[in-house]
CSV table of N, CA and C in Angstrom, one decimal:
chain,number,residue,atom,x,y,z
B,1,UNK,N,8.0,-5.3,13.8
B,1,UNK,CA,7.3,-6.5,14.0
B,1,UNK,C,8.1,-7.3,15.1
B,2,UNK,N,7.5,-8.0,16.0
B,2,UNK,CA,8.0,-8.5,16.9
B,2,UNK,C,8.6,-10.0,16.3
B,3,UNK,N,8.8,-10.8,17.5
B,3,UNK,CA,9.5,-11.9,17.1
B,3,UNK,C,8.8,-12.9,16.8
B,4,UNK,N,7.4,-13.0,17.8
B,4,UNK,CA,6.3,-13.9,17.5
B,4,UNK,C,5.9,-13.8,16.4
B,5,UNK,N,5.5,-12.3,15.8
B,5,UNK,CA,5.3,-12.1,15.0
B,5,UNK,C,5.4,-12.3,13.2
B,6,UNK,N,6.7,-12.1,13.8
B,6,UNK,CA,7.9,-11.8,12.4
B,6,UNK,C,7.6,-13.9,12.1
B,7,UNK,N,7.7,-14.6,13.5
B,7,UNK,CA,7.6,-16.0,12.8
B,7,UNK,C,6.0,-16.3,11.8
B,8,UNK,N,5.5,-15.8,12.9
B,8,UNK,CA,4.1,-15.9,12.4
B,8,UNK,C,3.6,-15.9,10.6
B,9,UNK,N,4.5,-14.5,10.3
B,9,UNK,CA,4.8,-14.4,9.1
B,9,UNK,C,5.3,-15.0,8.0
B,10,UNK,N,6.7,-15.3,8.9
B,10,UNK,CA,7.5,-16.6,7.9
B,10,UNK,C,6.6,-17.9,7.3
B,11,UNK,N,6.1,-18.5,8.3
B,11,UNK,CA,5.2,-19.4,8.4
B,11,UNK,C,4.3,-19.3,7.3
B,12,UNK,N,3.3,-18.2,7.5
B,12,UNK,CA,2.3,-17.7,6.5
B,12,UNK,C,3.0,-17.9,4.9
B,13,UNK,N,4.2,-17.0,5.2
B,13,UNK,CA,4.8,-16.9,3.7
B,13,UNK,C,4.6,-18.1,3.1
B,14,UNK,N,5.3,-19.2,4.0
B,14,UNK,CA,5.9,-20.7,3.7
B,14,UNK,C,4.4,-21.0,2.8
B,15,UNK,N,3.4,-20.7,3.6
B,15,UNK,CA,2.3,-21.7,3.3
B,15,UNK,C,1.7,-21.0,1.7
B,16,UNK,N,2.1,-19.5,1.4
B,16,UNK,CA,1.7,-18.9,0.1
B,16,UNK,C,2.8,-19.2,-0.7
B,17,UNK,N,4.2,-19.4,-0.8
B,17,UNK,CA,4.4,-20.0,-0.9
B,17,UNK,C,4.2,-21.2,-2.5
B,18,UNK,N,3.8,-22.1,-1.4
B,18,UNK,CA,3.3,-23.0,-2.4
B,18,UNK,C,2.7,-22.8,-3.4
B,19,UNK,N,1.6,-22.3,-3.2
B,19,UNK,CA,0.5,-21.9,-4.5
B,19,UNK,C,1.1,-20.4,-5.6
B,20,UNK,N,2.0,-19.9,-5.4
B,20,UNK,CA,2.4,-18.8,-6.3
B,20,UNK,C,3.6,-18.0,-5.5
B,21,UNK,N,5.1,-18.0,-6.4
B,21,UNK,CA,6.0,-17.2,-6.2
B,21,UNK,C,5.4,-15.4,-5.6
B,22,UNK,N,4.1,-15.3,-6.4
B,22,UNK,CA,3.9,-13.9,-6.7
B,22,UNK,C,2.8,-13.6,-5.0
B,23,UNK,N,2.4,-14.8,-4.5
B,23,UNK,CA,1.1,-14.0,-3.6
B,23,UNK,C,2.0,-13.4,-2.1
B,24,UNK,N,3.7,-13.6,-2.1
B,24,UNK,CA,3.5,-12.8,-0.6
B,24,UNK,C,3.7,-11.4,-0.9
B,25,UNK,N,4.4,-11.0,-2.0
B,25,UNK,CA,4.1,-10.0,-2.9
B,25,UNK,C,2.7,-9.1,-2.7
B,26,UNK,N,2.3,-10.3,-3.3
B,26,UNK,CA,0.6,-9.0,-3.7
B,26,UNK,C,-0.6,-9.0,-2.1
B,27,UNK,N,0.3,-10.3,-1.2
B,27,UNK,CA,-0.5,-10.5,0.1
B,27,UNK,C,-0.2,-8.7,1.4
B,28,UNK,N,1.6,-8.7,0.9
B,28,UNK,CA,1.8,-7.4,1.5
B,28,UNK,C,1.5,-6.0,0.7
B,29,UNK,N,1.7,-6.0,-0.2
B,29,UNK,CA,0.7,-4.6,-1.5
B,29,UNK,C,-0.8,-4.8,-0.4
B,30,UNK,N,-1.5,-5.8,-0.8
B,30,UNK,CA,-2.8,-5.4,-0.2
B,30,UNK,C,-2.8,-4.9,1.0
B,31,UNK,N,-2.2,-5.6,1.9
B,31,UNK,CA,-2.0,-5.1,3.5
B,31,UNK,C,-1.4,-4.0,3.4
B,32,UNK,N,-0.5,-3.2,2.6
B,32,UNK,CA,0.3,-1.8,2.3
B,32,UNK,C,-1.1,-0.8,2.1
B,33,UNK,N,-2.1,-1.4,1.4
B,33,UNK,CA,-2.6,-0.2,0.9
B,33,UNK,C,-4.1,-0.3,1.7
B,34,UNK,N,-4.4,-2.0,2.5
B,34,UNK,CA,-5.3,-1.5,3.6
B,34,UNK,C,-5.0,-0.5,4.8
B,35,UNK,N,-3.7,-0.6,4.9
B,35,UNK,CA,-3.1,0.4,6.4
B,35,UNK,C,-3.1,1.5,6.2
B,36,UNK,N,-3.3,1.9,4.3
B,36,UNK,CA,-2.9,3.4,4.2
B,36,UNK,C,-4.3,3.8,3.7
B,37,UNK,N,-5.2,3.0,3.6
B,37,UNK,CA,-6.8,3.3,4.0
B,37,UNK,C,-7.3,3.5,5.4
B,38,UNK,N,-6.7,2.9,6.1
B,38,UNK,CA,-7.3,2.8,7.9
B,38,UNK,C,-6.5,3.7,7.9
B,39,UNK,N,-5.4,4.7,8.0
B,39,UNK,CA,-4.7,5.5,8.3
B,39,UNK,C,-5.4,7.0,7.5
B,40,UNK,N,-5.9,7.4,6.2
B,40,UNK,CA,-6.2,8.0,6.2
B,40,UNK,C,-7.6,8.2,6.6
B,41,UNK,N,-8.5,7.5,6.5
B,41,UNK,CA,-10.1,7.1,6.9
B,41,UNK,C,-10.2,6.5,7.9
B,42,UNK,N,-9.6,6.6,9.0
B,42,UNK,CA,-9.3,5.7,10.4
B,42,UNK,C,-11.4,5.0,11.0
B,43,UNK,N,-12.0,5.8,10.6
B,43,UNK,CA,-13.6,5.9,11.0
B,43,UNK,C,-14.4,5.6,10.1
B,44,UNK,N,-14.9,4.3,9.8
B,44,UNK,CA,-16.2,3.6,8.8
B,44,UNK,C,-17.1,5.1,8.9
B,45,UNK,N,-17.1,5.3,7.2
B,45,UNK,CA,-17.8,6.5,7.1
B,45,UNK,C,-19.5,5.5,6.8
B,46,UNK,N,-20.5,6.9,7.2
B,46,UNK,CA,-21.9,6.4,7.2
B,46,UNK,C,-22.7,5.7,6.3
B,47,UNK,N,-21.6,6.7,5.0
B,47,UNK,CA,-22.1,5.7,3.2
B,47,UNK,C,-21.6,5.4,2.6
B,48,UNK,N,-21.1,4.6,1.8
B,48,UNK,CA,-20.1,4.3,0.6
B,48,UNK,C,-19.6,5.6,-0.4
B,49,UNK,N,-20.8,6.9,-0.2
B,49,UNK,CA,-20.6,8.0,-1.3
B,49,UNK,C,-19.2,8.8,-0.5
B,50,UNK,N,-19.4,8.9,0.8
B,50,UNK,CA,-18.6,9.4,1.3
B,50,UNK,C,-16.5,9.1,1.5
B,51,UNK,N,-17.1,8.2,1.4
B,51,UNK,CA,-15.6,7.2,1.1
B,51,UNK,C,-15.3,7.6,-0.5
B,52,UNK,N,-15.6,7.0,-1.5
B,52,UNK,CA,-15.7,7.6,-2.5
B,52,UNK,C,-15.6,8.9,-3.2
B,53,UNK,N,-15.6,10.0,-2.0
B,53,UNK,CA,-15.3,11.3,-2.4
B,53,UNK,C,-14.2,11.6,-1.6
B,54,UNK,N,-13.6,10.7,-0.6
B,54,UNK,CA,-12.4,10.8,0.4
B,54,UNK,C,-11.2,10.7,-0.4
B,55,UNK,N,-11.4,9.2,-0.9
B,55,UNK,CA,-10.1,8.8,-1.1
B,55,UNK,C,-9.9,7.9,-2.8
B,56,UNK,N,-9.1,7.9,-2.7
B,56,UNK,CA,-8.8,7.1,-4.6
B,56,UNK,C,-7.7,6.3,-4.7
B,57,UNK,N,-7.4,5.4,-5.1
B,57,UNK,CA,-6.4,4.4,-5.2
B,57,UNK,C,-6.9,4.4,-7.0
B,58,UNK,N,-5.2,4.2,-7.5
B,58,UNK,CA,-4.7,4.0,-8.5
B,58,UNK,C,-3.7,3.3,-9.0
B,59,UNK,N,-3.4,2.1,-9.7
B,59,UNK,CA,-2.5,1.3,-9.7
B,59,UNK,C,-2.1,1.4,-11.2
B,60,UNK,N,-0.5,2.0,-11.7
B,60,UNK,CA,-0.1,1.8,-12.8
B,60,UNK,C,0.9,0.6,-12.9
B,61,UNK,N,1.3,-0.3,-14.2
B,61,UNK,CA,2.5,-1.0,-14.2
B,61,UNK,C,3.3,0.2,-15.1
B,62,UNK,N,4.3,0.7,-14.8
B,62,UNK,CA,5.2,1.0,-15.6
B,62,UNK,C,6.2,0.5,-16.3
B,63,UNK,N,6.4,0.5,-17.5
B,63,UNK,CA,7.4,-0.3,-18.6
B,63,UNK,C,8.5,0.5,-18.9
B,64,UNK,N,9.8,0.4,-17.9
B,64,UNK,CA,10.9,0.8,-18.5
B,64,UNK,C,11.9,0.4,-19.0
B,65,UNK,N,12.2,0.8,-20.4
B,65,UNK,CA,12.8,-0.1,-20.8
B,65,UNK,C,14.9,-0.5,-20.0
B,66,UNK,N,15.1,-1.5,-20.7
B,66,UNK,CA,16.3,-2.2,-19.7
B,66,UNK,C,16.0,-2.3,-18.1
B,67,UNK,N,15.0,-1.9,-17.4
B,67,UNK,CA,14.7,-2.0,-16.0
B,67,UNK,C,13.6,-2.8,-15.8
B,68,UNK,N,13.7,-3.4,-14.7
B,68,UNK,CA,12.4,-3.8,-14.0
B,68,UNK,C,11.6,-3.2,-13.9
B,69,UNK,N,10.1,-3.7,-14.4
B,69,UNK,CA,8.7,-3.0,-14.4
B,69,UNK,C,8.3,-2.5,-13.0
B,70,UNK,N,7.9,-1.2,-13.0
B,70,UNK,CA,7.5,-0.5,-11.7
B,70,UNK,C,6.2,-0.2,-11.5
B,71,UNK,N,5.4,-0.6,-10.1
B,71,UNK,CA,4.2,-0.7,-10.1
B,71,UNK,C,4.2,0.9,-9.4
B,72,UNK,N,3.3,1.1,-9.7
B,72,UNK,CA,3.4,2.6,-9.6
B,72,UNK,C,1.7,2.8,-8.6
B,73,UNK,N,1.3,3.7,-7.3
B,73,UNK,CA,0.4,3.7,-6.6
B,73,UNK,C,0.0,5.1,-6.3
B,74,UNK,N,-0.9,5.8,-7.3
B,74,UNK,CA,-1.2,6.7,-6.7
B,74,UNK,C,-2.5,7.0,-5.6
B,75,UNK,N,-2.2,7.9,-4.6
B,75,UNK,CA,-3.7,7.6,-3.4
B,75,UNK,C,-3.6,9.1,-3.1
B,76,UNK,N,-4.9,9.5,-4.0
B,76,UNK,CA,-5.6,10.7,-3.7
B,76,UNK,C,-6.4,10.8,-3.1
B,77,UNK,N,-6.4,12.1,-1.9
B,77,UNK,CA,-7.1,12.6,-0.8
B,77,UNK,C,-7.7,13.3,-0.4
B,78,UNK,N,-9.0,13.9,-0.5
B,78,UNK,CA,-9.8,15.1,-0.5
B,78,UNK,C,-9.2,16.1,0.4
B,79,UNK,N,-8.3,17.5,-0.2
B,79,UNK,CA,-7.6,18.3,0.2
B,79,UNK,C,-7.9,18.4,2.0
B,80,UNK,N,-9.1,18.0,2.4
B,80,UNK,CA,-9.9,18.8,3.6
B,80,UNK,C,-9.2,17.6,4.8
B,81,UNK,N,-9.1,16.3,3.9
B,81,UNK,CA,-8.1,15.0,4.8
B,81,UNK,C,-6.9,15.7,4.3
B,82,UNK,N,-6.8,15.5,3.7
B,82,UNK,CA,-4.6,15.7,3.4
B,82,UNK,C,-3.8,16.3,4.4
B,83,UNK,N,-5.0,17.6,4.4
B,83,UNK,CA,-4.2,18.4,5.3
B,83,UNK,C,-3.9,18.1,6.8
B,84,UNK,N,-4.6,17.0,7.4
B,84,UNK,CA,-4.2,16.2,8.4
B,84,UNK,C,-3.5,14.7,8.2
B,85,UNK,N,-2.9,14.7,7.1
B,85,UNK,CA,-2.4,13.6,6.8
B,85,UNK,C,-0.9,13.5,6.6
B,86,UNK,N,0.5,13.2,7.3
B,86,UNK,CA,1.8,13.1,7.1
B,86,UNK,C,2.2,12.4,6.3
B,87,UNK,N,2.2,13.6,5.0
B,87,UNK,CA,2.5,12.2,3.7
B,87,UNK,C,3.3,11.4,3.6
B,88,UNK,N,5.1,12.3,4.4
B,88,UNK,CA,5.8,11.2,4.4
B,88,UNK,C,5.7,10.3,5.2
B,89,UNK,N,5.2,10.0,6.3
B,89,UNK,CA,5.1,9.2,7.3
B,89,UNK,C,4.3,7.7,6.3
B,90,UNK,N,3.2,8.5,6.0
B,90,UNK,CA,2.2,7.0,4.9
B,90,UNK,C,3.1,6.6,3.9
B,91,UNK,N,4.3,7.2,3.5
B,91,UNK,CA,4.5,6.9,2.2
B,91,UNK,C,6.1,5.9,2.6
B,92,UNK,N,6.7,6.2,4.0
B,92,UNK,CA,7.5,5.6,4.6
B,92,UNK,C,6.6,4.5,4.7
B,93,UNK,N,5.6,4.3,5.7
B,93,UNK,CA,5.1,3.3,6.3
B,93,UNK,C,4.6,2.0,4.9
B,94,UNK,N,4.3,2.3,4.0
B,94,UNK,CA,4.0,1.8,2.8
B,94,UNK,C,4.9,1.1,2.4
B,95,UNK,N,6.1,1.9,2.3
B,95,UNK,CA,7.3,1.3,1.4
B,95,UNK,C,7.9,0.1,2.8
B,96,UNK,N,7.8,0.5,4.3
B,96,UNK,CA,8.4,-0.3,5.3
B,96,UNK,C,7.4,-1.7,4.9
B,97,UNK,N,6.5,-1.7,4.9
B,97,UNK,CA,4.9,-3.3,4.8
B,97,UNK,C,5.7,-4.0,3.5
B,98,UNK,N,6.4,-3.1,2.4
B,98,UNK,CA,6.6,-3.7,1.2
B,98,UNK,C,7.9,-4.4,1.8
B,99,UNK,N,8.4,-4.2,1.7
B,99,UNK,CA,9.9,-4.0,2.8
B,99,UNK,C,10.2,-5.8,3.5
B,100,UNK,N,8.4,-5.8,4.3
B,100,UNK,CA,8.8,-7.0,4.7
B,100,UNK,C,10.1,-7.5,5.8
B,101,UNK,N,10.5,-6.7,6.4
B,101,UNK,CA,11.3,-6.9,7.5
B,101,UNK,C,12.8,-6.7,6.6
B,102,UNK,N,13.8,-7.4,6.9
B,102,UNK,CA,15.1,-6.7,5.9
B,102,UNK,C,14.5,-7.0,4.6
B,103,UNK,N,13.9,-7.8,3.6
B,103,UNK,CA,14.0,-8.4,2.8
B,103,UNK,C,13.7,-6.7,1.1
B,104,UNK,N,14.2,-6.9,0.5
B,104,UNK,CA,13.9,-6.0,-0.4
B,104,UNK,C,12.7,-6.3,-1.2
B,105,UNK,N,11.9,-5.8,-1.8
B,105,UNK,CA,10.3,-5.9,-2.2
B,105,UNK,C,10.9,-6.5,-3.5
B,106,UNK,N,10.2,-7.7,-4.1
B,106,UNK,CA,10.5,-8.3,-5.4
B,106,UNK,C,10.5,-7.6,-6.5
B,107,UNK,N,9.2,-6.3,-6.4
B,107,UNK,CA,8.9,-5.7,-7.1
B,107,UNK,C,9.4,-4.2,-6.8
B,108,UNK,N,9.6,-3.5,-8.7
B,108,UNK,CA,9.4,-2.2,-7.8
B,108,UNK,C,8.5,-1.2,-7.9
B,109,UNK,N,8.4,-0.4,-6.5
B,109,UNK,CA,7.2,0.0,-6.2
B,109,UNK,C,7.3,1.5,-6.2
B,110,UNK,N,6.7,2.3,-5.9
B,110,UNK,CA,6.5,3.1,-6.0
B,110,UNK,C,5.3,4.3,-5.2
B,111,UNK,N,5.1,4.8,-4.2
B,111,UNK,CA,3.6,5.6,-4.0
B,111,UNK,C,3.6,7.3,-4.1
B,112,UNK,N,2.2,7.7,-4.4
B,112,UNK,CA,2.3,9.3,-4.4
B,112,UNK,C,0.8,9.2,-4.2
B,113,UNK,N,1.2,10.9,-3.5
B,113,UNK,CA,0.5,10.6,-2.4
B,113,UNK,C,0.1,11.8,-3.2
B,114,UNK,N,-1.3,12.8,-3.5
B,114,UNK,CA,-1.8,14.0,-4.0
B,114,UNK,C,-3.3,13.8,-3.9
B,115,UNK,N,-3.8,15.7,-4.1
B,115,UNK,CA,-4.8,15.9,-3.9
B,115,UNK,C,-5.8,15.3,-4.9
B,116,UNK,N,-7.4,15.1,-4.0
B,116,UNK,CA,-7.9,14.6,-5.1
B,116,UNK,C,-8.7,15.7,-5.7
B,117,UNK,N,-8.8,15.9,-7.2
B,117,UNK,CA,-9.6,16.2,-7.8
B,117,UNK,C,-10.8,15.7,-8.0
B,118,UNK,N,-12.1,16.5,-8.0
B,118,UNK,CA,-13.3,16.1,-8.0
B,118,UNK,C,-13.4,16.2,-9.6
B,119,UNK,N,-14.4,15.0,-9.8
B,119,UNK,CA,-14.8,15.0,-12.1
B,119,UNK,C,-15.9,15.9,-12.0
């Protein structure tokens, strides 16, 4: 992130902030898991069914005990994308958005990245 940028952000934070310890948290999760929708699906498919047979988002909380609870993200991919998809690169890029420039993610997170199975 650049410098303009990176203030840009501060700023933003400042203003979420106020209304909840938790939203710059869940403001970059969302933005983590929009990039890793534009990145696998880069092209508005023609119907919603088609999307829907692409891709899958899954969000667990995990309870361990004596540790901090881990949000856990699974994002399955219809084998026929995967295969043009650099898992670790999405799964770097994911943890870097959480990341938030040096700052360590409040939360911990988690993603996996696997095929999707059709029901």
């Amino acid at each position: 992130m650049g410098p303009v940028d990176a203030k840009l952000a501060e700023l933003l934070g400042g203003i979420l902030k106020r209304y909840s310890k938790e939203a710059i948290f869940w403001a970059l999760y969302i933005g983590a898991v929009a990039n890793a929708l534009v990145t696998i699906v880069p092209v508005r498919p023609s119907n919603v069914e088609i999307l829907q047979k692409s891709i899958r988002f899954e969000a667990r909380l995990l309870k361990v005990p004596d540790e901090k609870d881990s949000l856990q993200l699974s994002i399955s991919i219809h084998p026929k994308i995967l295969r043009f998809v650099d898992v670790e690169e999405l799964s770097s890029r994911f943890k870097s958005i959480l990341k938030n420039g040096d700052k360590k993610p409040k939360k911990k997170t988690s993603v996996i990245i696997l095929p999707l199975t059709q029901e």
